[in-house]
Amino acid sequence: MATVFYPDNTTFLVAVDCIIFGFKNKELHILLTRRPVEPLKGEWSLMGGFMEENESLNQAAEKVLYRYTQQKGIYMEQVNAYGEVDRDAGGRVVSVAFYALVRLEEFDTSLARKFDARWVKVQDLPSLIFDHEKMVEDALTLLRFKVSMQPIIFNFFDKKFTLPALQDLYEAIYQMPIDKRNFRKKIAAMEILDKMDDKDKSSSKRGAHYYVFNEHKYQKFTKEGKRYSL
Amino acid sequence: MATVFYPDNTTFLVAVDCIIFGFKNKELHILLTRRPVEPLKGEWSLMGGFMEENESLNQAAEKVLYRYTQQKGIYMEQVNAYGEVDRDAGGRVVSVAFYALVRLEEFDTSLARKFDARWVKVQDLPSLIFDHEKMVEDALTLLRFKVSMQPIIFNFFDKKFTLPALQDLYEAIYQMPIDKRNFRKKIAAMEILDKMDDKDKSSSKRGAHYYVFNEHKYQKFTKEGKRYSL
DNA sequence: ACAAAAGTGTTCACACTACACCCATGG
DNA sequence: CCATGGGTGTAGTGTGAACACTTTTGT
C-alpha cells in the first residue's frame, strides 16, 4: 500500500478472529467452522476474516460477527494481537482476536449449515488451526476476569433469565461448582436485578422466577462507589 | 504483499508503540520523544517503529525497546491493538501497543539527546500524537492490574531495592498513599524476598536494608497454591 | 405422596484497615 | 542531642466459604 508519509515500509495482511461464546445445555460453547479455504481447508477454525481498506479493527470484527450470527449489537472485546512470523501457514498475517457473547436462544440454525459451523463445548474442543487454540485460551482467561468485574454475563441471555440458569452459566465459565446460597446472597446484595412475576417452568415443577438486569440500578450502584463482583 | 493463498486482500502498515515506564524521584515516568518524522514532526510521541517483513510483533517491540534504551531482556507485555481507520495522520497504520518496565538506574543519558527523548512524570504528561494518550491510559490500567497480581514490580529495580523505595514505587503506580505497616506485613507474609546485610544510606542516616526478589522462593510460594497479591 | 428443583440464614475463618511509638544514625 | 526517615504489633471490621432444611407443584 502506498502511503504518502511512510513509503518504504512493509505492509501486512491483517485478520480478525472471533471467539464466539454461547450458553446452551448448562455448558459454555464456542462457534467453530470448517475452514473454507486452503491451506488447511476443512480443519476446525475460529470465525475470521480479513480487515478491509476502510474498516477499523472493531468494524472488521463486527462484520465477521454479523456474517456468522446475523445478530447486531453483539457484546465484543479485543483479546490480543498475534503476530508470529509463521503463525498462518497461508502467508504473513497479523491477527487480532476478539471474543463475543451471543444469545444462543435466538440463534439461526440455518446459518450452521450455510457455513459448516458448529457449537462446541469449550471443555472438549477439537484441534484448531494455527494459533487459534492459544486465542481461545487467552479469550477464556479474559472472559473470566471480565465476568467477575463487570456485568457482561447478562449478554448471554435475551433480557430475562432465571437465577439457576445464571448460576449454571457462571459455573460453566469458571468450570467449578459454586454455592447456591452464597451466589444468590451476593447478587441480592448488589440490587441490580429486577425480579419478574412470571416463572420459567421448563426445568422444574415449581418454576424459577425470571430476572432482568437493570442498567439504571447498576449505574446508581457504581455511582455509590460500590464494586461489582461475582 | 503477494501471498500464495490470500492474493486479493488489502495489506496494511503495522507499527508497535511502546509505553516505557521507569521509576525516578519517587515518581512513575514514561519515556517520550519528539516525533522525528512528518506528519506532526516535533510533537510528543511514544517510542515506536514499524514491524518488518521477518519480524514478529514481539520482536518488533523488542527492537524498538533496544533502540531507545540499549537494554536487553526488558520486561514487556502487549497492551492492545489499535486499528481506527484514521488513527495515524500519516497513513493507514495498525498499531500494537506494548508496555515495558526499565531500570532507570542504569539508563544511558546520552540516548536522551540522541533521540530527543525525555522521561516525563505520568501525572503531568503533555498532549501526545494520534491515540497515544489512550495507549498510555490502557497501559497504566493493565500495569496496575498486573502489578497487583504478579511480581513484575521488581523489574523496575536493578536486583536490590529497599522497602521504602518499593513502597514509594507502589504508591506512584497507584497514585495513592498506603500504610507502611500493612504494606510490609503483606510482603513479609509472602516470604519471597531476601534481606541483605547492607543498607542504602542515601536517603536517611539510619539507612534502609536492601532486599532482593527470590525467584526460587516465589516458585515455591506459587506451588503451595498461594496467591501473590500486593 | 413423592420426586425434583427453587429458595432461604447463620457461623466461622481469614484478610484488610486503621492506628502510634521506638530505633538508629549523622551532623 | 536532635532531626530524619526506618522499622515494628494489635484490635476491629468486612468479606468470602462452609453448610441443611423447607417450599412448591406436577405427576
Short mmCIF file of C-alpha atoms (C1' of nucleotides) in Angstrom, two decimals:
data_model
loop_
_atom_site.label_atom_id
_atom_site.label_comp_id
_atom_site.label_asym_id
_atom_site.label_seq_id
_atom_site.Cartn_x
_atom_site.Cartn_y
_atom_site.Cartn_z
CA MET A 1 0.00 0.00 0.00
CA ALA A 2 1.42 3.34 -0.93
CA THR A 3 1.05 5.94 1.77
CA VAL A 4 2.26 9.47 1.50
CA PHE A 5 4.37 9.57 4.61
CA TYR A 6 5.60 6.03 5.14
CA PRO A 7 6.54 4.83 1.67
CA ASP A 8 9.34 2.43 2.43
CA ASN A 9 7.77 0.07 4.93
CA THR A 10 6.44 -3.41 4.52
CA THR A 11 2.72 -3.97 4.68
CA PHE A 12 0.88 -6.99 6.05
CA LEU A 13 -2.41 -8.76 5.85
CA VAL A 14 -4.47 -8.08 8.95
CA ALA A 15 -7.14 -10.53 10.06
CA VAL A 16 -9.61 -10.70 12.89
CA ASP A 17 -10.56 -13.97 14.55
CA CYS A 18 -13.60 -14.20 16.78
CA ILE A 19 -14.08 -16.44 19.77
CA ILE A 20 -17.86 -16.51 19.84
CA PHE A 21 -19.21 -17.75 23.16
CA GLY A 22 -22.71 -19.04 23.72
CA PHE A 23 -24.51 -20.82 26.55
CA LYS A 24 -26.51 -23.97 25.96
CA ASN A 25 -27.37 -27.12 27.92
CA LYS A 26 -25.62 -25.78 31.01
CA GLU A 27 -22.35 -25.64 29.09
CA LEU A 28 -20.27 -22.87 27.59
CA HIS A 29 -19.90 -23.30 23.84
CA ILE A 30 -17.77 -21.78 21.10
CA LEU A 31 -18.81 -21.40 17.49
CA LEU A 32 -16.34 -23.16 15.20
CA THR A 33 -16.27 -23.73 11.48
CA ARG A 34 -14.60 -25.99 8.99
CA ARG A 35 -12.08 -23.70 7.35
CA PRO A 36 -13.43 -22.97 3.87
CA VAL A 37 -10.17 -22.12 2.11
CA GLU A 38 -6.73 -23.52 1.54
CA PRO A 39 -4.39 -24.11 3.22
CA LEU A 40 -5.74 -26.50 5.86
CA LYS A 41 -9.17 -26.42 4.23
CA GLY A 42 -11.66 -28.43 6.26
CA GLU A 43 -9.82 -28.14 9.57
CA TRP A 44 -11.53 -26.65 12.63
CA SER A 45 -11.09 -22.92 12.87
CA LEU A 46 -12.39 -19.85 14.61
CA MET A 47 -14.60 -17.47 12.69
CA GLY A 48 -12.37 -14.98 10.97
CA GLY A 49 -11.91 -12.59 8.13
CA PHE A 50 -9.54 -10.05 6.72
CA MET A 51 -9.67 -6.39 7.59
CA GLU A 52 -10.51 -4.25 4.59
CA GLU A 53 -9.21 -0.93 3.45
CA ASN A 54 -11.75 1.38 5.03
CA GLU A 55 -12.55 -0.67 8.09
CA SER A 56 -11.31 -0.33 11.63
CA LEU A 57 -10.33 -3.44 13.56
CA ASN A 58 -13.57 -3.25 15.52
CA GLN A 59 -15.60 -2.86 12.35
CA ALA A 60 -13.85 -5.85 10.83
CA ALA A 61 -14.74 -7.90 13.90
CA GLU A 62 -18.33 -6.69 13.80
CA LYS A 63 -18.50 -7.65 10.15
CA VAL A 64 -17.33 -11.17 10.94
CA LEU A 65 -19.74 -11.47 13.84
CA TYR A 66 -22.65 -10.31 11.76
CA ARG A 67 -21.78 -12.60 8.87
CA TYR A 68 -21.79 -15.69 11.06
CA THR A 69 -24.55 -14.88 13.54
CA GLN A 70 -26.84 -12.38 11.80
CA GLN A 71 -27.07 -10.62 15.17
CA LYS A 72 -26.37 -6.92 15.63
CA GLY A 73 -25.08 -5.20 18.74
CA ILE A 74 -23.18 -8.21 19.97
CA TYR A 75 -21.03 -7.65 23.02
CA MET A 76 -17.45 -7.90 21.90
CA GLU A 77 -14.00 -7.19 23.27
CA GLN A 78 -10.48 -7.33 21.92
CA VAL A 79 -8.33 -10.10 23.33
CA ASN A 80 -4.88 -9.70 21.82
CA ALA A 81 -2.92 -9.30 18.63
CA TYR A 82 -1.00 -12.30 17.30
CA GLY A 83 1.99 -11.62 15.12
CA GLU A 84 4.38 -14.55 14.92
CA VAL A 85 6.04 -14.68 11.53
CA ASP A 86 4.82 -18.15 10.64
CA ARG A 87 1.58 -18.23 12.60
CA ASP A 88 -0.52 -18.56 9.43
CA ALA A 89 0.51 -21.29 7.02
CA GLY A 90 -1.04 -19.37 4.14
CA GLY A 91 1.08 -16.24 4.38
CA ARG A 92 2.21 -13.45 6.63
CA VAL A 93 -0.87 -12.40 8.55
CA VAL A 94 -1.23 -10.44 11.75
CA SER A 95 -4.42 -11.44 13.50
CA VAL A 96 -6.35 -9.66 16.21
CA ALA A 97 -8.62 -11.84 18.31
CA PHE A 98 -11.94 -10.72 19.74
CA TYR A 99 -14.28 -12.58 21.97
CA ALA A 100 -18.03 -12.12 21.69
CA LEU A 101 -21.04 -13.13 23.77
CA VAL A 102 -24.14 -14.16 21.85
CA ARG A 103 -27.65 -15.12 22.81
CA LEU A 104 -27.99 -18.70 21.71
CA GLU A 105 -31.74 -18.67 22.26
CA GLU A 106 -32.20 -16.56 19.16
CA PHE A 107 -29.58 -18.26 17.07
CA ASP A 108 -30.48 -19.02 13.48
CA THR A 109 -29.70 -22.68 12.98
CA SER A 110 -29.78 -22.41 9.19
CA LEU A 111 -26.53 -20.48 9.46
CA ALA A 112 -24.86 -23.55 10.80
CA ARG A 113 -25.35 -25.43 7.58
CA LYS A 114 -24.50 -22.48 5.39
CA PHE A 115 -21.07 -22.01 6.96
CA ASP A 116 -20.40 -25.53 8.13
CA ALA A 117 -20.39 -24.14 11.65
CA ARG A 118 -20.94 -25.90 14.95
CA TRP A 119 -21.33 -25.01 18.59
CA VAL A 120 -18.72 -26.97 20.51
CA LYS A 121 -18.37 -27.29 24.29
CA VAL A 122 -15.31 -25.42 25.50
CA GLN A 123 -14.12 -28.37 27.52
CA ASP A 124 -13.92 -30.66 24.55
CA LEU A 125 -12.61 -28.55 21.74
CA PRO A 126 -11.04 -30.27 18.73
CA SER A 127 -7.60 -29.28 17.47
CA LEU A 128 -7.73 -25.87 15.85
CA ILE A 129 -5.60 -24.42 13.07
CA PHE A 130 -2.65 -22.08 13.56
CA ASP A 131 -2.61 -20.40 16.96
CA HIS A 132 -6.37 -20.49 17.41
CA GLU A 133 -6.14 -22.68 20.49
CA LYS A 134 -3.96 -20.09 22.15
CA MET A 135 -6.51 -17.45 21.18
CA VAL A 136 -9.30 -19.42 22.81
CA GLU A 137 -7.24 -19.88 25.93
CA ASP A 138 -6.48 -16.16 26.13
CA ALA A 139 -10.11 -15.30 25.44
CA LEU A 140 -11.27 -17.58 28.24
CA THR A 141 -8.83 -16.04 30.68
CA LEU A 142 -10.02 -12.56 29.76
CA LEU A 143 -13.68 -13.57 29.81
CA ARG A 144 -13.34 -15.00 33.32
CA PHE A 145 -11.69 -11.86 34.53
CA LYS A 146 -14.22 -9.53 32.93
CA VAL A 147 -17.22 -11.53 34.07
CA SER A 148 -16.05 -11.21 37.65
CA MET A 149 -15.59 -7.44 37.34
CA GLN A 150 -18.34 -6.19 35.06
CA PRO A 151 -21.97 -7.13 34.42
CA ILE A 152 -21.31 -8.58 30.97
CA ILE A 153 -22.59 -12.05 31.77
CA PHE A 154 -26.14 -10.90 31.04
CA ASN A 155 -25.22 -10.63 27.35
CA PHE A 156 -25.57 -14.39 27.16
CA PHE A 157 -29.31 -14.05 27.73
CA ASP A 158 -32.10 -12.43 25.83
CA LYS A 159 -33.10 -9.98 28.56
CA LYS A 160 -34.66 -12.29 31.12
CA PHE A 161 -33.13 -15.27 32.86
CA THR A 162 -33.55 -17.32 35.99
CA LEU A 163 -31.11 -17.43 38.86
CA PRO A 164 -30.50 -21.17 38.50
CA ALA A 165 -29.62 -20.58 34.83
CA LEU A 166 -27.35 -17.68 35.71
CA GLN A 167 -25.58 -19.85 38.23
CA ASP A 168 -25.22 -22.69 35.74
CA LEU A 169 -23.64 -20.25 33.31
CA TYR A 170 -21.32 -18.91 35.94
CA GLU A 171 -20.24 -22.43 36.83
CA ALA A 172 -19.71 -23.25 33.16
CA ILE A 173 -17.48 -20.21 32.66
CA TYR A 174 -15.34 -20.96 35.69
CA GLN A 175 -15.57 -24.73 35.45
CA MET A 176 -16.25 -25.05 39.15
CA PRO A 177 -19.28 -25.56 41.35
CA ILE A 178 -20.40 -22.65 43.48
CA ASP A 179 -22.60 -22.46 46.50
CA LYS A 180 -26.17 -21.57 45.66
CA ARG A 181 -26.82 -19.53 48.77
CA ASN A 182 -23.60 -17.52 48.59
CA PHE A 183 -24.21 -16.84 44.93
CA ARG A 184 -27.72 -15.56 45.47
CA LYS A 185 -26.70 -13.57 48.51
CA LYS A 186 -24.04 -11.76 46.52
CA ILE A 187 -26.42 -10.96 43.71
CA ALA A 188 -29.17 -9.85 46.05
CA ALA A 189 -26.75 -7.56 47.87
CA MET A 190 -25.87 -5.67 44.71
CA GLU A 191 -29.50 -4.88 43.91
CA ILE A 192 -29.01 -4.61 40.18
CA LEU A 193 -31.64 -7.10 39.04
CA ASP A 194 -35.40 -6.79 38.78
CA LYS A 195 -37.47 -9.80 39.77
CA MET A 196 -40.29 -10.57 37.34
CA ASP A 197 -43.63 -12.03 38.25
CA ASP A 198 -43.56 -14.85 35.73
CA LYS A 199 -41.60 -18.05 36.04
CA ASP A 200 -39.71 -20.45 33.87
CA LYS A 201 -41.31 -23.83 34.37
CA SER A 202 -39.29 -25.67 31.77
CA SER A 203 -36.88 -27.22 34.20
CA SER A 204 -38.90 -27.71 37.37
CA LYS A 205 -42.44 -28.07 38.52
CA ARG A 206 -42.19 -25.24 40.96
CA GLY A 207 -40.70 -22.88 38.39
CA ALA A 208 -37.95 -20.32 38.82
CA HIS A 209 -38.59 -16.59 38.77
CA TYR A 210 -37.31 -14.61 35.84
CA TYR A 211 -34.99 -11.69 36.48
CA VAL A 212 -33.73 -8.88 34.26
CA PHE A 213 -30.61 -6.82 34.55
CA ASN A 214 -31.46 -3.22 35.42
CA GLU A 215 -28.95 -0.87 33.83
CA HIS A 216 -30.29 2.07 35.79
CA LYS A 217 -29.83 0.35 39.13
CA TYR A 218 -26.35 -0.64 38.05
CA GLN A 219 -25.47 2.97 37.26
CA LYS A 220 -26.67 4.03 40.69
CA PHE A 221 -24.72 1.17 42.20
CA THR A 222 -21.46 2.28 40.62
CA LYS A 223 -22.08 5.92 41.45
CA GLU A 224 -22.16 5.00 45.09
CA GLY A 225 -18.62 3.73 44.64
CA LYS A 226 -19.63 0.11 45.08
CA ARG A 227 -17.79 -2.53 43.13
CA TYR A 228 -19.43 -5.18 41.04
CA SER A 229 -18.02 -8.57 41.86
CA LEU A 230 -19.23 -12.05 41.05
CA MET B 1 2.45 -8.18 -0.37
CA ALA B 2 1.82 -11.10 -2.59
CA THR B 3 0.97 -14.22 -0.68
CA VAL B 4 0.22 -17.52 -2.25
CA PHE B 5 -3.09 -18.16 -0.59
CA TYR B 6 -4.61 -14.77 0.12
CA PRO B 7 -3.93 -12.76 -3.03
CA ASP B 8 -6.91 -10.45 -3.12
CA ASN B 9 -6.78 -8.80 0.27
CA THR B 10 -5.59 -5.39 1.31
CA THR B 11 -2.39 -5.09 3.30
CA PHE B 12 -1.55 -2.55 5.98
CA LEU B 13 1.37 -0.96 7.72
CA VAL B 14 1.81 -2.43 11.17
CA ALA B 15 3.53 -0.46 13.90
CA VAL B 16 4.40 -1.06 17.51
CA ASP B 17 4.32 1.70 20.11
CA CYS B 18 5.99 1.26 23.47
CA ILE B 19 4.93 2.74 26.77
CA ILE B 20 8.25 2.61 28.58
CA PHE B 21 7.85 3.01 32.33
CA GLY B 22 10.63 3.95 34.70
CA PHE B 23 10.84 4.97 38.36
CA LYS B 24 12.73 8.07 39.47
CA ASN B 25 12.42 10.63 42.26
CA LYS B 26 9.53 8.73 43.82
CA GLU B 27 7.51 9.20 40.65
CA LEU B 28 6.50 6.95 37.78
CA HIS B 29 7.85 8.23 34.48
CA ILE B 30 7.29 7.46 30.80
CA LEU B 31 9.88 7.83 28.08
CA LEU B 32 8.63 10.21 25.37
CA THR B 33 10.22 11.57 22.26
CA ARG B 34 9.75 14.44 19.87
CA ARG B 35 8.41 12.73 16.80
CA PRO B 36 11.23 12.72 14.25
CA VAL B 37 9.18 12.44 11.05
CA GLU B 38 6.31 14.10 9.31
CA PRO B 39 3.43 14.45 9.81
CA LEU B 40 3.30 16.11 13.23
CA LYS B 41 7.08 16.22 13.37
CA GLY B 42 8.25 17.58 16.71
CA GLU B 43 5.12 16.64 18.68
CA TRP B 44 5.33 14.43 21.76
CA SER B 45 5.04 10.76 20.92
CA LEU B 46 5.58 7.31 22.32
CA MET B 47 8.56 5.31 21.14
CA GLY B 48 7.50 3.38 18.08
CA GLY B 49 8.53 1.72 14.90
CA PHE B 50 7.20 -0.32 12.03
CA MET B 51 7.14 -4.08 12.02
CA GLU B 52 9.37 -5.52 9.32
CA GLU B 53 8.93 -8.41 7.00
CA ASN B 54 10.61 -11.16 9.00
CA GLU B 55 9.79 -9.89 12.47
CA SER B 56 7.09 -10.96 14.86
CA LEU B 57 5.16 -8.31 16.79
CA ASN B 58 7.15 -9.11 19.90
CA GLN B 59 10.41 -8.89 18.02
CA ALA B 60 9.41 -5.54 16.59
CA ALA B 61 8.67 -4.28 20.08
CA GLU B 62 11.98 -5.64 21.37
CA LYS B 63 13.75 -3.89 18.53
CA VAL B 64 12.14 -0.58 19.46
CA LEU B 65 12.94 -1.07 23.13
CA TYR B 66 16.54 -1.88 22.41
CA ARG B 67 16.94 1.06 20.05
CA TYR B 68 15.77 3.56 22.63
CA THR B 69 17.15 2.09 25.83
CA GLN B 70 20.11 -0.10 24.84
CA GLN B 71 18.88 -2.58 27.45
CA LYS B 72 18.26 -6.24 26.69
CA GLY B 73 15.80 -8.55 28.40
CA ILE B 74 13.37 -5.79 29.27
CA TYR B 75 10.10 -6.92 30.78
CA MET B 76 7.42 -6.23 28.22
CA GLU B 77 3.78 -7.02 27.68
CA GLN B 78 1.26 -6.42 24.95
CA VAL B 79 -1.45 -3.92 25.79
CA ASN B 80 -3.80 -3.79 22.83
CA ALA B 81 -4.06 -3.33 19.09
CA TYR B 82 -5.32 -0.02 17.74
CA GLY B 83 -6.95 -0.03 14.36
CA GLU B 84 -9.13 3.00 13.74
CA VAL B 85 -9.06 3.98 10.09
CA ASP B 86 -7.75 7.49 10.65
CA ARG B 87 -5.78 6.96 13.83
CA ASP B 88 -2.49 7.87 12.15
CA ALA B 89 -2.46 11.12 10.21
CA GLY B 90 0.33 9.81 8.01
CA GLY B 91 -1.46 6.83 6.53
CA ARG B 92 -3.36 3.67 7.33
CA VAL B 93 -1.44 2.05 10.16
CA VAL B 94 -2.49 -0.59 12.63
CA SER B 95 -0.51 -0.21 15.82
CA VAL B 96 0.06 -2.64 18.64
CA ALA B 97 1.00 -1.12 21.99
CA PHE B 98 3.36 -2.72 24.49
CA TYR B 99 4.32 -1.52 27.90
CA ALA B 100 7.80 -2.10 29.26
CA LEU B 101 9.47 -1.73 32.65
CA VAL B 102 13.04 -0.48 32.64
CA ARG B 103 15.67 0.06 35.29
CA LEU B 104 16.26 3.79 35.29
CA GLU B 105 19.36 3.47 37.48
CA GLU B 106 21.29 2.08 34.58
CA PHE B 107 19.83 4.34 31.95
CA ASP B 108 22.20 5.83 29.43
CA THR B 109 21.50 9.54 29.45
CA SER B 110 23.31 10.12 26.16
CA LEU B 111 20.44 8.33 24.49
CA ALA B 112 18.16 11.12 25.55
CA ARG B 113 19.97 13.66 23.43
CA LYS B 114 20.40 11.31 20.51
CA PHE B 115 16.67 10.67 20.19
CA ASP B 116 15.34 13.87 21.68
CA ALA B 117 13.78 11.73 24.39
CA ARG B 118 12.66 12.67 27.88
CA TRP B 119 11.40 10.97 30.98
CA VAL B 120 8.10 12.59 31.89
CA LYS B 121 6.06 12.07 35.05
CA VAL B 122 2.88 10.15 34.29
CA GLN B 123 0.77 12.64 36.17
CA ASP B 124 1.78 15.54 34.01
CA LEU B 125 2.03 14.18 30.52
CA PRO B 126 1.92 16.60 27.60
CA SER B 127 -0.51 16.09 24.73
CA LEU B 128 0.53 13.15 22.62
CA ILE B 129 0.01 12.48 18.93
CA PHE B 130 -2.68 10.26 17.47
CA ASP B 131 -4.18 7.85 20.00
CA HIS B 132 -1.06 7.63 22.14
CA GLU B 133 -2.79 9.07 25.18
CA LYS B 134 -5.34 6.31 25.02
CA MET B 135 -2.49 3.80 24.76
CA VAL B 136 -0.87 5.22 27.89
CA GLU B 137 -4.15 5.08 29.73
CA ASP B 138 -4.70 1.46 28.72
CA ALA B 139 -1.11 0.59 29.60
CA LEU B 140 -1.49 2.11 33.05
CA THR B 141 -4.68 0.19 33.69
CA LEU B 142 -3.01 -3.04 32.66
CA LEU B 143 0.16 -2.26 34.61
CA ARG B 144 -1.82 -1.63 37.79
CA PHE B 145 -3.67 -4.88 37.38
CA LYS B 146 -0.56 -6.92 36.65
CA VAL B 147 1.47 -5.38 39.43
CA SER B 148 -1.18 -6.42 41.92
CA MET B 149 -1.23 -9.99 40.63
CA GLN B 150 2.32 -10.87 39.64
CA PRO B 151 5.77 -9.98 40.93
CA ILE B 152 6.69 -7.79 37.99
CA ILE B 153 7.27 -4.65 40.02
CA PHE B 154 10.82 -5.79 40.76
CA ASN B 155 11.70 -5.20 37.10
CA PHE B 156 11.89 -1.51 37.93
CA PHE B 157 14.96 -2.16 40.04
CA ASP B 158 18.41 -3.46 39.31
CA LYS B 159 18.19 -6.51 41.57
CA LYS B 160 18.28 -4.90 45.01
CA PHE B 161 15.98 -2.29 46.45
CA THR B 162 14.80 -1.03 49.82
CA LEU B 163 11.32 -1.44 51.21
CA PRO B 164 10.73 2.33 51.44
CA ALA B 165 11.66 2.61 47.75
CA LEU B 166 9.39 -0.29 46.86
CA GLN B 167 6.54 1.35 48.70
CA ASP B 168 7.19 4.69 47.00
CA LEU B 169 7.03 2.94 43.66
CA TYR B 170 3.84 1.17 44.59
CA GLU B 171 2.29 4.46 45.65
CA ALA B 172 3.44 6.10 42.41
CA ILE B 173 1.85 3.37 40.32
CA TYR B 174 -1.47 3.52 42.11
CA GLN B 175 -1.37 7.23 42.86
CA MET B 176 -2.47 6.70 46.43
CA PRO B 177 -0.81 6.54 49.82
CA ILE B 178 -0.60 3.21 51.54
CA ASP B 179 0.03 2.22 55.12
CA LYS B 180 3.65 1.35 55.79
CA ARG B 181 2.94 -1.38 58.33
CA ASN B 182 0.26 -3.09 56.28
CA PHE B 183 2.46 -2.97 53.20
CA ARG B 184 5.43 -4.54 54.97
CA LYS B 185 3.26 -7.11 56.70
CA LYS B 186 1.88 -8.28 53.36
CA ILE B 187 5.32 -8.55 51.83
CA ALA B 188 6.76 -10.32 54.83
CA ALA B 189 3.90 -12.81 54.82
CA MET B 190 4.67 -13.90 51.26
CA GLU B 191 8.29 -14.67 52.04
CA ILE B 192 9.57 -14.08 48.54
CA LEU B 193 12.29 -11.55 49.32
CA ASP B 194 15.77 -11.99 50.74
CA LYS B 195 17.00 -9.38 53.18
CA MET B 196 20.55 -8.24 52.53
CA ASP B 197 23.06 -7.19 55.17
CA ASP B 198 23.96 -3.90 53.57
CA LYS B 199 21.91 -0.75 53.64
CA ASP B 200 21.09 2.18 51.44
CA LYS B 201 22.09 5.26 53.35
CA SER B 202 21.37 7.74 50.59
CA SER B 203 18.04 8.87 51.93
CA SER B 204 18.38 8.52 55.68
CA LYS B 205 21.03 8.42 58.37
CA ARG B 206 19.87 5.14 59.75
CA GLY B 207 19.79 3.51 56.31
CA ALA B 208 17.27 1.06 54.87
CA HIS B 209 18.08 -2.59 54.31
CA TYR B 210 18.37 -3.81 50.78
CA TYR B 211 16.18 -6.69 49.63
CA VAL B 212 16.24 -8.86 46.54
CA PHE B 213 13.43 -10.77 44.90
CA ASN B 214 13.99 -14.52 45.25
CA GLU B 215 12.61 -16.31 42.23
CA HIS B 216 13.06 -19.69 43.86
CA LYS B 217 11.04 -18.73 46.92
CA TYR B 218 8.39 -17.34 44.62
CA GLN B 219 8.17 -20.63 42.73
CA LYS B 220 7.72 -22.49 45.99
CA PHE B 221 5.14 -19.92 47.03
CA THR B 222 3.03 -20.47 43.93
CA LYS B 223 3.39 -24.26 44.12
CA GLU B 224 1.75 -24.17 47.52
CA GLY B 225 -1.27 -22.63 45.79
CA LYS B 226 -0.75 -19.26 47.45
CA ARG B 227 -1.65 -16.15 45.56
CA TYR B 228 0.64 -13.22 45.06
CA SER B 229 -1.19 -10.03 45.89
CA LEU B 230 0.07 -6.52 46.51
"C1'" DA C 1 -47.33 -38.84 48.48
"C1'" DC C 2 -43.22 -38.21 46.36
"C1'" DA C 3 -39.70 -36.63 43.31
"C1'" DA C 4 -37.21 -32.69 41.77
"C1'" DA C 5 -35.69 -28.32 41.61
"C1'" DA C 6 -36.32 -23.49 43.97
"C1'" DG C 7 -35.49 -20.86 47.62
"C1'" DT C 8 -33.63 -19.20 52.23
"C1'" DG C 9 -29.61 -17.62 57.21
"C1'" DT C 10 -26.04 -18.33 60.25
"C1'" DT C 11 -21.46 -19.21 61.76
"C1'" DC C 12 -16.53 -19.18 61.20
"C1'" DA C 13 -12.08 -18.10 59.36
"C1'" DC C 14 -9.32 -15.01 57.23
"C1'" DA C 15 -7.90 -10.74 55.01
"C1'" DC C 16 -7.85 -5.87 55.05
"C1'" DT C 17 -7.89 -1.40 57.68
"C1'" DA C 18 -6.77 1.83 60.97
"C1'" DC C 19 -3.64 3.45 64.05
"C1'" DA C 20 1.26 5.39 67.25
"C1'" DC C 21 5.50 4.78 69.06
"C1'" DC C 22 10.56 3.45 69.42
"C1'" DC C 23 15.08 2.94 66.88
"C1'" DA C 24 19.42 4.10 64.66
"C1'" DT C 25 22.46 7.42 62.99
"C1'" DG C 26 24.90 11.62 61.02
"C1'" DG C 27 25.50 16.10 61.70
"C1'" DC D 1 21.12 15.97 71.38
"C1'" DC D 2 18.05 16.32 67.93
"C1'" DA D 3 16.09 15.82 63.38
"C1'" DT D 4 15.08 12.42 59.97
"C1'" DG D 5 13.47 8.56 57.99
"C1'" DG D 6 13.40 3.19 59.24
"C1'" DG D 7 11.16 -0.17 61.48
"C1'" DT D 8 7.50 -2.71 64.34
"C1'" DG D 9 2.10 -5.08 66.50
"C1'" DT D 10 -2.72 -5.22 67.71
"C1'" DA D 11 -7.58 -4.69 67.64
"C1'" DG D 12 -11.72 -4.14 64.86
"C1'" DT D 13 -14.30 -4.66 60.69
"C1'" DG D 14 -15.82 -6.62 56.45
"C1'" DT D 15 -15.76 -10.27 53.00
"C1'" DG D 16 -15.73 -14.94 51.34
"C1'" DA D 17 -16.63 -20.00 52.49
"C1'" DA D 18 -18.99 -23.78 54.57
"C1'" DC D 19 -23.18 -25.81 55.47
"C1'" DA D 20 -29.04 -28.24 55.64
"C1'" DC D 21 -33.59 -27.78 55.54
"C1'" DT D 22 -38.32 -26.08 53.83
"C1'" DT D 23 -41.31 -24.88 49.81
"C1'" DT D 24 -43.79 -25.66 45.65
"C1'" DT D 25 -46.13 -28.33 42.37
"C1'" DG D 26 -46.86 -31.76 38.52
"C1'" DT D 27 -47.36 -36.44 38.12
#
